[in-house]
PDB file of C-alpha atoms in Angstrom:
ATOM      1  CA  UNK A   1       0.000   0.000   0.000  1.00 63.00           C
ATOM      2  CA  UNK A   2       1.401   3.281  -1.125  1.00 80.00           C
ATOM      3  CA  UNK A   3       0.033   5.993   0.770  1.00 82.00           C
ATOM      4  CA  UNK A   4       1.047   9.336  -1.758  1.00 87.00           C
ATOM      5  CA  UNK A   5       2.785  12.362   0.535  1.00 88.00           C
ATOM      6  CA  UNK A   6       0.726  14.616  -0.369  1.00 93.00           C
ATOM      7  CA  UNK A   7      -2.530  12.903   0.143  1.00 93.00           C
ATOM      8  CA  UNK A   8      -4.071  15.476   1.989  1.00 95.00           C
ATOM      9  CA  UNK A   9      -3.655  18.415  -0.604  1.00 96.00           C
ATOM     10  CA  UNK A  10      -5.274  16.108  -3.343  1.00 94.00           C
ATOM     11  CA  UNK A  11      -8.214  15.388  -1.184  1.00 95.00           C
ATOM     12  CA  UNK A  12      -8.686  19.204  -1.215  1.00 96.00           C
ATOM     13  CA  UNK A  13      -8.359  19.499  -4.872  1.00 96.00           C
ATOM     14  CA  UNK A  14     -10.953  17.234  -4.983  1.00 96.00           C
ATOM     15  CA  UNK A  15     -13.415  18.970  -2.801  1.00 96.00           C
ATOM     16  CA  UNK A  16     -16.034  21.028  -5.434  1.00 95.00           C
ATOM     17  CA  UNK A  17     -17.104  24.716  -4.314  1.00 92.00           C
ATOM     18  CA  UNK A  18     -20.259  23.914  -2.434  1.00 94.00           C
ATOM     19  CA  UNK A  19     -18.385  21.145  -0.243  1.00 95.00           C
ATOM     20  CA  UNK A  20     -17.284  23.646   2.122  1.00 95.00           C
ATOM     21  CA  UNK A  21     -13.969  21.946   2.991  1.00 95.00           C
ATOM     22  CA  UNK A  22     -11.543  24.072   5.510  1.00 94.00           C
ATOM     23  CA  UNK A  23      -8.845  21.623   6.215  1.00 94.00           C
ATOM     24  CA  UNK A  24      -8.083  17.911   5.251  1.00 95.00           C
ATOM     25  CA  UNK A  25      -5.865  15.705   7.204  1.00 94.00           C
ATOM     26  CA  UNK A  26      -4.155  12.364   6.998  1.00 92.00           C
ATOM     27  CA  UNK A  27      -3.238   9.521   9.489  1.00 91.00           C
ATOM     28  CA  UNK A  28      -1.647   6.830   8.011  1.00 87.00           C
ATOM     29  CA  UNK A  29      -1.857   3.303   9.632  1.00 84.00           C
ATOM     30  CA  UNK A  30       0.658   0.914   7.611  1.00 79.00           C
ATOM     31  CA  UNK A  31      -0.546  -2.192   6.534  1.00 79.00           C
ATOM     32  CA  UNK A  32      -4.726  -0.910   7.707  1.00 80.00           C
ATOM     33  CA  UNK A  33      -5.160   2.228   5.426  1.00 81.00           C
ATOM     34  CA  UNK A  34      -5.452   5.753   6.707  1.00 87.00           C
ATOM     35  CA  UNK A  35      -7.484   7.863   8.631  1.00 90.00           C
ATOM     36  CA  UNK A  36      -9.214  10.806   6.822  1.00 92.00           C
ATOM     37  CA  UNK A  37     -10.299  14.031   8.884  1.00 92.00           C
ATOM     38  CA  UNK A  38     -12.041  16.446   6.620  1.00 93.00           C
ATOM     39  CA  UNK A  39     -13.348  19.801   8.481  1.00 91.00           C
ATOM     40  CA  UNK A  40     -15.911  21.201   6.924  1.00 90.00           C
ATOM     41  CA  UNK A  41     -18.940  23.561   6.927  1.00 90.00           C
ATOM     42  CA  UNK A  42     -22.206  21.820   6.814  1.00 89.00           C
ATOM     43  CA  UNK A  43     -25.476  22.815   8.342  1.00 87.00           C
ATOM     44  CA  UNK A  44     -26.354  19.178   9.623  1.00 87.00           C
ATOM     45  CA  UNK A  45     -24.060  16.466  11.045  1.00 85.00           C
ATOM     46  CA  UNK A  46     -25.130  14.139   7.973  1.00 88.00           C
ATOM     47  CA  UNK A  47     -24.722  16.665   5.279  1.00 90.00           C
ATOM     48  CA  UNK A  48     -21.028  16.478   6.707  1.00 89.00           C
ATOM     49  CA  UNK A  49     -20.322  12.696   7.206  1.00 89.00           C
ATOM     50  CA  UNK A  50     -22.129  12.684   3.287  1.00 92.00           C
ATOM     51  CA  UNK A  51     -20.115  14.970   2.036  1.00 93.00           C
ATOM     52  CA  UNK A  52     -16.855  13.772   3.533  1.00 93.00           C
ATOM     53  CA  UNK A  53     -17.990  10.276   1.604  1.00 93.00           C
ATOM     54  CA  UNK A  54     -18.532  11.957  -1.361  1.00 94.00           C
ATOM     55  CA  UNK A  55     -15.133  13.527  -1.132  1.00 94.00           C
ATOM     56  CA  UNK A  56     -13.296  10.210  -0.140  1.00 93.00           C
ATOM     57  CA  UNK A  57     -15.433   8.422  -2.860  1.00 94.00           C
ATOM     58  CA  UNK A  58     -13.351  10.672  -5.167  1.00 94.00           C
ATOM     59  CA  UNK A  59     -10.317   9.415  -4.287  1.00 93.00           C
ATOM     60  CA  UNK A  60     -10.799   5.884  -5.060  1.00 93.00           C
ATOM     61  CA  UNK A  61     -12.074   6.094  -8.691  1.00 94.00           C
ATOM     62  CA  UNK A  62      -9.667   4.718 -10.885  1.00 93.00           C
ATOM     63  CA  UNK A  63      -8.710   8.459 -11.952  1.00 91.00           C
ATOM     64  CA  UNK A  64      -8.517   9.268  -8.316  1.00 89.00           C
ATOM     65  CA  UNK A  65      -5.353   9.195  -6.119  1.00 90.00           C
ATOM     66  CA  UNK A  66      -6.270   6.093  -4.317  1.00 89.00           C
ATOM     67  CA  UNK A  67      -7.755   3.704  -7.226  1.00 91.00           C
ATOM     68  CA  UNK A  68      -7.878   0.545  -6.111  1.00 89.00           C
ATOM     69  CA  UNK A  69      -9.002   1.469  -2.818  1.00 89.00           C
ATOM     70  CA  UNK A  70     -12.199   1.680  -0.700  1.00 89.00           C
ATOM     71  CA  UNK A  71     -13.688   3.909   1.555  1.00 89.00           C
ATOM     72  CA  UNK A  72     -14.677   2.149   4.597  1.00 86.00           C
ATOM     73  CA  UNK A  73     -16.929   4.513   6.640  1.00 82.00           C
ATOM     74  CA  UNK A  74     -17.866   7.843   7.191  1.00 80.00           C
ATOM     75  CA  UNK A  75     -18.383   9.321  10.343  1.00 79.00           C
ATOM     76  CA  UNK A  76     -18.415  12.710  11.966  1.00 69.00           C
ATOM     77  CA  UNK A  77     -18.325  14.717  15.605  1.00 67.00           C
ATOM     78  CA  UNK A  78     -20.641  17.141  16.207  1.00 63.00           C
ATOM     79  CA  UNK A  79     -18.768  20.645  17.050  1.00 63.00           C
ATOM     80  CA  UNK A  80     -20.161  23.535  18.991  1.00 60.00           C
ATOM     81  CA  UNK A  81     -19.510  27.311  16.977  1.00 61.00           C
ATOM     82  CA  UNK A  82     -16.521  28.688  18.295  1.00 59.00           C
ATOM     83  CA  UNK A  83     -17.732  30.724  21.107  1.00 55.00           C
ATOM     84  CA  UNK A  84     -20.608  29.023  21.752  1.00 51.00           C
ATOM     85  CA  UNK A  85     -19.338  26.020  24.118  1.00 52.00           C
ATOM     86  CA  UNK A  86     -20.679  28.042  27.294  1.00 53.00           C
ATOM     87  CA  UNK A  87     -24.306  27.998  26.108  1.00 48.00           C
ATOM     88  CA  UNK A  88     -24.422  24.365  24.466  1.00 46.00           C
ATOM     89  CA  UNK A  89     -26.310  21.992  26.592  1.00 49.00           C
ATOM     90  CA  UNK A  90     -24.409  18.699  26.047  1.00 47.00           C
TER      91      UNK A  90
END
């Protein structure tokens, strides 16, 4: 498994205008794959773990940067607006 250095930046490229990706990261885990984060602005929690699919569904197209690969779940944290941790009710 070849896991390309600069992973992260060609996840961005693939993100389309109305994805609303801020920041991408990488964790590599030789021999199990990687670990995407993708931050991004979404008004709904599942508009974000969709989008973040759609995003790493890019990747492992044959044209993508990953072909060959698969995308084995999708999943996303709920964050408070900066600011706004004090009046959250958790």
């Amino acid at each position: 498994m070849c896991i390309p250095q600069n992973l992260a930046d060609l996840l961005r490229a693939l993100a389309r205008p109305g994805d609303g990706v801020e920041h991408v990261v990488v964790h590599p885990h030789p021999g199990h794959g990687v670990t995407v984060g993708v931050y991004l602005l979404a008004d709904r929690l599942l508009d974000a773990e969709r989008t973040a699919a759609r995003l790493c569904g890019r990747a492992v197209t044959p044209i993508g940067p990953l072909p060959g690969w698969a995308v084995g779940r999708s999943e996303a944290p709920l964050l408070a607006p900066y600011g706004l941790d004090d009046v959250m009710d958790y």
